[in-house]
Coordinates of C-alpha atoms and ligand atoms in Angstrom, one line a residue:
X245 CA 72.8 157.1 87.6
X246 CA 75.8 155.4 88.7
X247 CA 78.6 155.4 85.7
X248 CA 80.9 152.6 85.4
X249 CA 84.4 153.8 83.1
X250 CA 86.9 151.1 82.6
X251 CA 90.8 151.7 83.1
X252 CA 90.6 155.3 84.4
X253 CA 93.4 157.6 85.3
X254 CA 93.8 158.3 88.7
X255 CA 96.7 161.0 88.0
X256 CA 94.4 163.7 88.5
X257 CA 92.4 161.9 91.6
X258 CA 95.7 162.0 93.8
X259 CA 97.5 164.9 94.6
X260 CA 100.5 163.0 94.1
X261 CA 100.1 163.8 90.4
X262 CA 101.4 159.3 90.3
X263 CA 99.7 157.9 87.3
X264 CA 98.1 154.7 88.3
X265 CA 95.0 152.9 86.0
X266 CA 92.1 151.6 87.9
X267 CA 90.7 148.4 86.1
X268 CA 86.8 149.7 87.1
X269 CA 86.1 154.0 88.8
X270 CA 82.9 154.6 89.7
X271 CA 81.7 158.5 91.1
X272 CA 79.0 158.5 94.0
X273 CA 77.3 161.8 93.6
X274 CA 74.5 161.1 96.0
X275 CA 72.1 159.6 97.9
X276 CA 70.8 157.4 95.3
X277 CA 74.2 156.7 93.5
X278 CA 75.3 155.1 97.4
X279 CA 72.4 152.8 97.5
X280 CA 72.7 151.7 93.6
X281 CA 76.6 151.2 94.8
X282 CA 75.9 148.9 97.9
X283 CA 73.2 147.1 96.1
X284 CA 75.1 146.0 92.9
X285 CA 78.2 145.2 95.6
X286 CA 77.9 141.6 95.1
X287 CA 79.0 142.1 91.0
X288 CA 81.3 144.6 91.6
X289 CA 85.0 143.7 90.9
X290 CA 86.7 143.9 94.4
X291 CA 89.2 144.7 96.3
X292 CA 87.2 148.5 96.6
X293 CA 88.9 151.3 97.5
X294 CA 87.1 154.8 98.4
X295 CA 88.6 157.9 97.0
X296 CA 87.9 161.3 98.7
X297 CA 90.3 164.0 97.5
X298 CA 93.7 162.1 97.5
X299 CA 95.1 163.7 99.7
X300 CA 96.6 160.8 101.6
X301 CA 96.9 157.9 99.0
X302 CA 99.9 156.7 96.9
X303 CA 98.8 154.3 94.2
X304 CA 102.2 152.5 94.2
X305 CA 100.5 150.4 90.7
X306 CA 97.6 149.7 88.9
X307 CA 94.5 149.1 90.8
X308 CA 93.1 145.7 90.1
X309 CA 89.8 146.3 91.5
X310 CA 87.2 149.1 91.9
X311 CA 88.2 152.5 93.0
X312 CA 85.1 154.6 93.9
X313 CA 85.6 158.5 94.3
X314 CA 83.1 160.0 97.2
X315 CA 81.6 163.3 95.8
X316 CA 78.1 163.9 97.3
X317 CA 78.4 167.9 97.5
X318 CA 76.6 169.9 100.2
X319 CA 77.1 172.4 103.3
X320 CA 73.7 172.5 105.5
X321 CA 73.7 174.5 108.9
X322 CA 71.2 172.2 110.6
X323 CA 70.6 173.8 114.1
X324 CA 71.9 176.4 117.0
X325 CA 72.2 176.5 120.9
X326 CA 72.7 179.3 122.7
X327 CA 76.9 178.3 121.9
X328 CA 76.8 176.4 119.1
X329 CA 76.2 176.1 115.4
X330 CA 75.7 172.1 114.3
X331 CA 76.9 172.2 110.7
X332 CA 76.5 169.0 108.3
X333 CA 78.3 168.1 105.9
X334 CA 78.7 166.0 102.9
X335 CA 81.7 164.0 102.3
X336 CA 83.1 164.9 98.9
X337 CA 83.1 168.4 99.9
X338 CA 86.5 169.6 99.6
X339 CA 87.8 170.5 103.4
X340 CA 89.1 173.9 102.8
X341 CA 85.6 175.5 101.2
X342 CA 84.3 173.9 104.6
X343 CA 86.9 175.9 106.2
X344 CA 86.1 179.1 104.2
X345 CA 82.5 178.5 105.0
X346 CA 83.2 178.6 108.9
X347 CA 85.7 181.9 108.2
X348 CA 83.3 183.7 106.3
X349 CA 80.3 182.8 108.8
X350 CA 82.1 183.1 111.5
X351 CA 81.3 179.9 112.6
X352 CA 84.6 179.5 115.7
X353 CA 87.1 176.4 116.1
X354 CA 87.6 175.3 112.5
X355 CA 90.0 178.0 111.2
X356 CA 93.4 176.8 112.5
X357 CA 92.9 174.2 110.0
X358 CA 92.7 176.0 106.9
X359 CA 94.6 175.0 103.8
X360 CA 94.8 171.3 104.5
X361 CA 94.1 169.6 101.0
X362 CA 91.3 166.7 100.7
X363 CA 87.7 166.1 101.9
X364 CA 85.6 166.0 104.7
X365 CA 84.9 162.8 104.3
X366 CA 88.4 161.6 104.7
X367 CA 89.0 164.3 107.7
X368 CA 87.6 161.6 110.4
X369 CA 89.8 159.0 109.2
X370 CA 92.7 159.9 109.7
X371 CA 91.9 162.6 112.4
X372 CA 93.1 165.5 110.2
X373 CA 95.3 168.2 112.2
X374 CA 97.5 171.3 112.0
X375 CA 97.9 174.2 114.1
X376 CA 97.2 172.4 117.5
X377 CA 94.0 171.9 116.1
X378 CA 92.4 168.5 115.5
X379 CA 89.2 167.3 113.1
X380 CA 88.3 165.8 116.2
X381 CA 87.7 169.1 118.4
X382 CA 85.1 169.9 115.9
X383 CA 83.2 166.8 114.7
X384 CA 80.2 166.0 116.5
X385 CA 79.0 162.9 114.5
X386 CA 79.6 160.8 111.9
X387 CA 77.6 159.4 109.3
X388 CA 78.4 155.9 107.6
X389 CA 77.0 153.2 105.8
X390 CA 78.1 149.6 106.7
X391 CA 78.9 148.1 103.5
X392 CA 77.8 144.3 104.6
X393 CA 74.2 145.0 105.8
X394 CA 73.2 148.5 103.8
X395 CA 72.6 149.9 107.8
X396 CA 73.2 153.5 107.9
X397 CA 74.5 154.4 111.2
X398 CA 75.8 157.7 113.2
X399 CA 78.5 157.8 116.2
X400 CA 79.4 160.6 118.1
X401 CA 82.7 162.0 118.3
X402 CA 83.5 160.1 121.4
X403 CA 82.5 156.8 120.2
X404 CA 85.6 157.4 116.7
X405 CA 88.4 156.4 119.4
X406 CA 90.2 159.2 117.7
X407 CA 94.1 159.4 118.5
X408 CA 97.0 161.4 116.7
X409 CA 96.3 160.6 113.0
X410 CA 93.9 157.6 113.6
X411 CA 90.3 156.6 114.5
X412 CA 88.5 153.6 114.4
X413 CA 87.6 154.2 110.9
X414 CA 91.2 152.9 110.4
X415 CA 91.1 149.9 112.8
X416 CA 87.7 148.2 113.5
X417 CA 85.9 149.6 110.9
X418 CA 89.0 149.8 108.1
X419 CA 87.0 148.8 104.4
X420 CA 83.7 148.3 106.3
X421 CA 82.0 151.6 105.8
X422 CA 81.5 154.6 103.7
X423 CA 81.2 157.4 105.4
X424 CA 78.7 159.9 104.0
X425 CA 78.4 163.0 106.1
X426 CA 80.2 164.3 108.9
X427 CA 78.0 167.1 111.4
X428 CA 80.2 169.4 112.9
X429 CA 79.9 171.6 116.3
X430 CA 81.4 175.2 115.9
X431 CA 81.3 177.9 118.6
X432 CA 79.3 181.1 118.4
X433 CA 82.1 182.8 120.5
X434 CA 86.2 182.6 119.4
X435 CA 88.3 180.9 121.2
X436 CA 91.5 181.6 119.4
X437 CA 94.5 178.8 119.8
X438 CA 97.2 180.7 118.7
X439 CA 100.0 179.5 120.9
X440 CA 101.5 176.9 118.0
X441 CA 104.6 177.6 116.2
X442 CA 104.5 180.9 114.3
X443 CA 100.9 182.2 114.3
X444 CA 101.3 185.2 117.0
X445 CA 105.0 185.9 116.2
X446 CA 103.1 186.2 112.0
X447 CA 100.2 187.9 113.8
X448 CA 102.2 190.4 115.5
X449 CA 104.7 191.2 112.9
X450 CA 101.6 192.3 110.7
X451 CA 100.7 194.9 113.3
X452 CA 97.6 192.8 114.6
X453 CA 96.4 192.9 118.0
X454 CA 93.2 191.6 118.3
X455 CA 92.9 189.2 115.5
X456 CA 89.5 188.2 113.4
X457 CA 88.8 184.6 112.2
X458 CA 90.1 185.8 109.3
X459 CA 93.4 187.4 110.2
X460 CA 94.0 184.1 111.7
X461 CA 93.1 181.9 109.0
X462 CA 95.1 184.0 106.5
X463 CA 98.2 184.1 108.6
X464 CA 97.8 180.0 109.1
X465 CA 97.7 180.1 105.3
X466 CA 100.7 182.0 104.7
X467 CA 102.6 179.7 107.4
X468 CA 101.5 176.7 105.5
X469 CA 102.6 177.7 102.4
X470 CA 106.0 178.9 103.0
X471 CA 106.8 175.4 103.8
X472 CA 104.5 173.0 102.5
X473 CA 104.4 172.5 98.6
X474 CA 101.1 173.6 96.6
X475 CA 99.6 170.6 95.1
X476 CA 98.3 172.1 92.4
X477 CA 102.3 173.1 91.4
X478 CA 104.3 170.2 93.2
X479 CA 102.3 166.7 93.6
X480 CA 102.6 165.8 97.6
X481 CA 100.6 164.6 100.1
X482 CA 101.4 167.1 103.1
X483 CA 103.2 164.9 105.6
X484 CA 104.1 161.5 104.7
X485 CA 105.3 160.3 108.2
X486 CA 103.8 160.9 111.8
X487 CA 105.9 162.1 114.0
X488 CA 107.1 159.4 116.1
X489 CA 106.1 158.6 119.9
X490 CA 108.8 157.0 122.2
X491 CA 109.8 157.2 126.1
X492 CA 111.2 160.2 127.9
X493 CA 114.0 157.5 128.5
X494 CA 114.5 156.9 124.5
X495 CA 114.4 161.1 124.2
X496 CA 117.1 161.1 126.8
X497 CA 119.5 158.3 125.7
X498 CA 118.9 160.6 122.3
X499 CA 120.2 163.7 123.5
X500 CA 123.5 162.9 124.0
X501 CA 123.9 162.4 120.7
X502 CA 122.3 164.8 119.4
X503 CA 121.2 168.1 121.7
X504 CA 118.8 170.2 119.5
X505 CA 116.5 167.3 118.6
X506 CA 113.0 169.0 118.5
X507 CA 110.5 166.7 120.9
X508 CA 107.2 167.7 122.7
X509 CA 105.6 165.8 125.9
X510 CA 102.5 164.1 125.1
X511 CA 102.4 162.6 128.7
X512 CA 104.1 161.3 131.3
X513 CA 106.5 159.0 129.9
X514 CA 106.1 159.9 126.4
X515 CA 107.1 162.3 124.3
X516 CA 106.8 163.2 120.4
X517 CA 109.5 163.4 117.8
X518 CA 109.4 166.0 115.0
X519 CA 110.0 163.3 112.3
X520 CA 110.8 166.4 109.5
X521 CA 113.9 167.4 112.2
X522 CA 115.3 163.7 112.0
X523 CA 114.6 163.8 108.5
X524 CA 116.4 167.0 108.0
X525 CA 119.4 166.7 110.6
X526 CA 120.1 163.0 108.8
X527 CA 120.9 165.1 105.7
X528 CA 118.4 164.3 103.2
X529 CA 116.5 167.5 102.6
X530 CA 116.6 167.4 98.8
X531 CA 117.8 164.0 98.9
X532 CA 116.1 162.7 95.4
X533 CA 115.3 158.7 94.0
X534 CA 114.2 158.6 90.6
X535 CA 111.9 161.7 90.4
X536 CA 110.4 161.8 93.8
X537 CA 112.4 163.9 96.7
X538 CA 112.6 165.2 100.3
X539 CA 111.3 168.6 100.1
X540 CA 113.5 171.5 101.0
X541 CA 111.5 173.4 102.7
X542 CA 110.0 170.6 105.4
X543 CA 111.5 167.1 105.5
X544 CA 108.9 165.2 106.4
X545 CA 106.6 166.1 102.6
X546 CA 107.7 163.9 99.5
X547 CA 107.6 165.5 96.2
X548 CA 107.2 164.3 92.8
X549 CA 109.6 166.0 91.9
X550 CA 109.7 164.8 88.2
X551 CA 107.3 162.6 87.0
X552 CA 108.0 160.1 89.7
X553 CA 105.8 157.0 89.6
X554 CA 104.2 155.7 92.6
X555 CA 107.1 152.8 93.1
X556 CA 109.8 155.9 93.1
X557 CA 107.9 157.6 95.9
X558 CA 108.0 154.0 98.0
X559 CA 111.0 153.4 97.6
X560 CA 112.1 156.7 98.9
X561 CA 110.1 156.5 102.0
X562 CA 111.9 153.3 102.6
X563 CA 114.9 154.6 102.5
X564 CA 114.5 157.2 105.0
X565 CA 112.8 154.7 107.0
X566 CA 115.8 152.4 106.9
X567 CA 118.1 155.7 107.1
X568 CA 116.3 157.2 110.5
X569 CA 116.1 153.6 112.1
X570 CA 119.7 152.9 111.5
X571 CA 120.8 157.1 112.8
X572 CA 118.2 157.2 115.7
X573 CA 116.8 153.6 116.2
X574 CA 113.3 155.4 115.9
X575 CA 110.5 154.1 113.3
X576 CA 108.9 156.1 111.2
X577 CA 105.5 154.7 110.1
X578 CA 104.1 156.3 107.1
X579 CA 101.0 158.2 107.2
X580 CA 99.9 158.5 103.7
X581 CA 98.2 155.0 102.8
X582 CA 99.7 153.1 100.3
X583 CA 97.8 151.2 97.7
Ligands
LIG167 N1 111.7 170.7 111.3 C1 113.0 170.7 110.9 N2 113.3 170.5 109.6 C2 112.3 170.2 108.7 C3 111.0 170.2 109.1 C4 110.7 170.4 110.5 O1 113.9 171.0 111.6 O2 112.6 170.0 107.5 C5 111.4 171.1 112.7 C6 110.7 172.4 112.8 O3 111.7 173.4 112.9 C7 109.9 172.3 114.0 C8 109.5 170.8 114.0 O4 110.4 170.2 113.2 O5 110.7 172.6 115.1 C9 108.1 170.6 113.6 O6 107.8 171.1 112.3 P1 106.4 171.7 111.9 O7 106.0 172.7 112.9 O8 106.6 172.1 110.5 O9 105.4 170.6 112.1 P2 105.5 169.0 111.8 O10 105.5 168.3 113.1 O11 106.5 168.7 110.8 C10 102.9 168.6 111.9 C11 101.8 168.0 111.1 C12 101.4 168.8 109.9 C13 100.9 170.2 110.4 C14 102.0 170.8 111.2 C15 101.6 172.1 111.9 C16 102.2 165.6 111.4 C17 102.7 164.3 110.8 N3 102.3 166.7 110.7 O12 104.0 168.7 111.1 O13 100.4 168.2 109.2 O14 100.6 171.0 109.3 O15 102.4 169.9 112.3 O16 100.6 171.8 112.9 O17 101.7 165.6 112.5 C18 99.9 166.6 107.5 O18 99.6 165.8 108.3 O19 99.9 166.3 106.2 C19 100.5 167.9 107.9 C20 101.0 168.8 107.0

């Protein structure tokens, strides 16, 4: 039975930890609660905004229309090749029990993105990735309802357009659908990435050789959490810019100003900034407004700090946006979504 509670908190429902009141909240718990949803749409108070784990929002105020928080629960291993297990699963599932799922099954390609706060239903949005590792290398379909006609549809993986923190669940299809389910493809037989940042200098100072699925996902762990704030302890949303793309030529004209900038080729011509180094080397590690702040530990994650209200988190992000554009000439866009 679908539940309709007036002026709801959302402190809890963002890992922010902003409070923010949303005039109408409603919880779809399954099946039944979706189609009760989509067929009361036409009374529904709008805008609507769908809330998986919060991950990746910053209520910057009150919400004037309906937030809805996707919670339909579920882990189903739905078939097997000769290489593959096909895994559904529900979209309020939290991503990390996915994760631990796939560990603890064994079930290959999903532990490099372990410890990454929010849902699974959320994870194709935004293209969810750490560790060299993208939601995209595992997700086979996805399942949606289109909120206009009722249809419940499916599209494969190649059919998402997904890019470096985008699909088309945040172009075409942006407030059109609510995705349900996401089936994901995960080998039988490891193929280890390793090669990012500090996994095999972690693995090998632990004496490990050959490393298990879980040796992997423990060491990933560990790496996350020496820099990246626990949200149960310090509200954040992981990363709150992407790292920014711009020409070899831009990289170049860059360097003579500043030498040890951190970039990686994506192609050609182009190349990706490490927006926590700009961040950093600009001087605002720490850097507080109000009672949000850069993080210490990785430049690129907000904090609230102390009680910092959506508004305070904003405004800080537009200062380092202003900051980093007038140092570098480089844009940062944000990749938390801001509401
Ligand atoms: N760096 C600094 N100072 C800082 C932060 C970073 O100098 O304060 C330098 C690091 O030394 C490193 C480089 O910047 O040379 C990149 O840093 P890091 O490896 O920590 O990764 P990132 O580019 O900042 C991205 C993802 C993270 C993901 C990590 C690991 C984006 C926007 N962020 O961060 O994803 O966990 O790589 O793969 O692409 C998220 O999206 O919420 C998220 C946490």
């Amino acid at each position: 039975m679908l539940k309709l509670i007036r002026n709801k908190s959302l402190k809890n429902l963002n890992t922010f930890g902003v409070e923010a009141k949303a005039k109408n909240y409603y919880e779809l718990n399954s099946d039944i609660d979706i189609f009760d949803f989509l067929s009361d749409m036409d009374s529904i108070t709008k805008p609507v905004y769908f809330l998986g784990g919060g991950a990746n929002t910053l209520f910057t105020t009150n919400y004037k229309g309906t937030v809805v928080k996707i919670n339909m629960q579920g882990i189903t291993l739905m078939s097997q090749d000769d290489d593959s297990y096909y895994v559904e699963v529900n979209a309020g599932v939290k991503w990390d029990d996915f994760i631990s799922f796939c560990v603890e099954n064994k079930y290959y390609g999903a532990e490099n993105l372990v410890a990454i706060p929010g849902t699974v239903g959320a994870a194709p949005i935004q293209n969810i990735g750490a560790y060299g590792v993208e939601a995209k290398d595992i997700i086979y379909k996805v399942y949606y309802y289109e909120i206009d006609t009722f249809i419940f549809k499916q599209r494969d993986a190649k059919s998402c357009n997904f890019g470096y923190r985008n699909s088309i669940f945040k172009n075409e299809l942006k407030d059109k659908v609510i995705i349900t389910k996401v089936l994901f493809k995960l080998s039988k037989t490891p193929e280890f990435k390793l090669e990012y940042g500090r996994i095999n200098e972690e693995l090998q100072a632990k004496g490990i050789k050959e490393p298990s699925i879980s040796n992997i996902a423990q060491t990933i762990s560990e790496i996350r959490a020496s820099k990246l704030p626990d949200v149960n302890e310090i509200g954040n949303a992981g990363s709150f810019f992407k790292n920014p793309i711009i020409s070899n030529e831009k990289l170049n004209s860059l360097k003579k100003d500043f030498p040890n900038i951190v970039s990686y080729p994506i192609s050609d011509n182009e190349v990706k900034l490490a927006a926590g180094w700009l961040i950093d080397n600009a001087g605002l590690k720490g850097y507080q407004i109000g009672g949000a702040a850069v993080h210490q530990n990785q430049a690129l994650v907000l904090i609230n700090k102390d009680n910092a209200t959506g508004q305070e988190v904003l405004t800080l992000a537009e200062y380092i946006q202003k900051e980093i554009m007038q140092i570098y000439g480089v844009e940062l866009f944000a990749e938390v979504v801001f509401v």
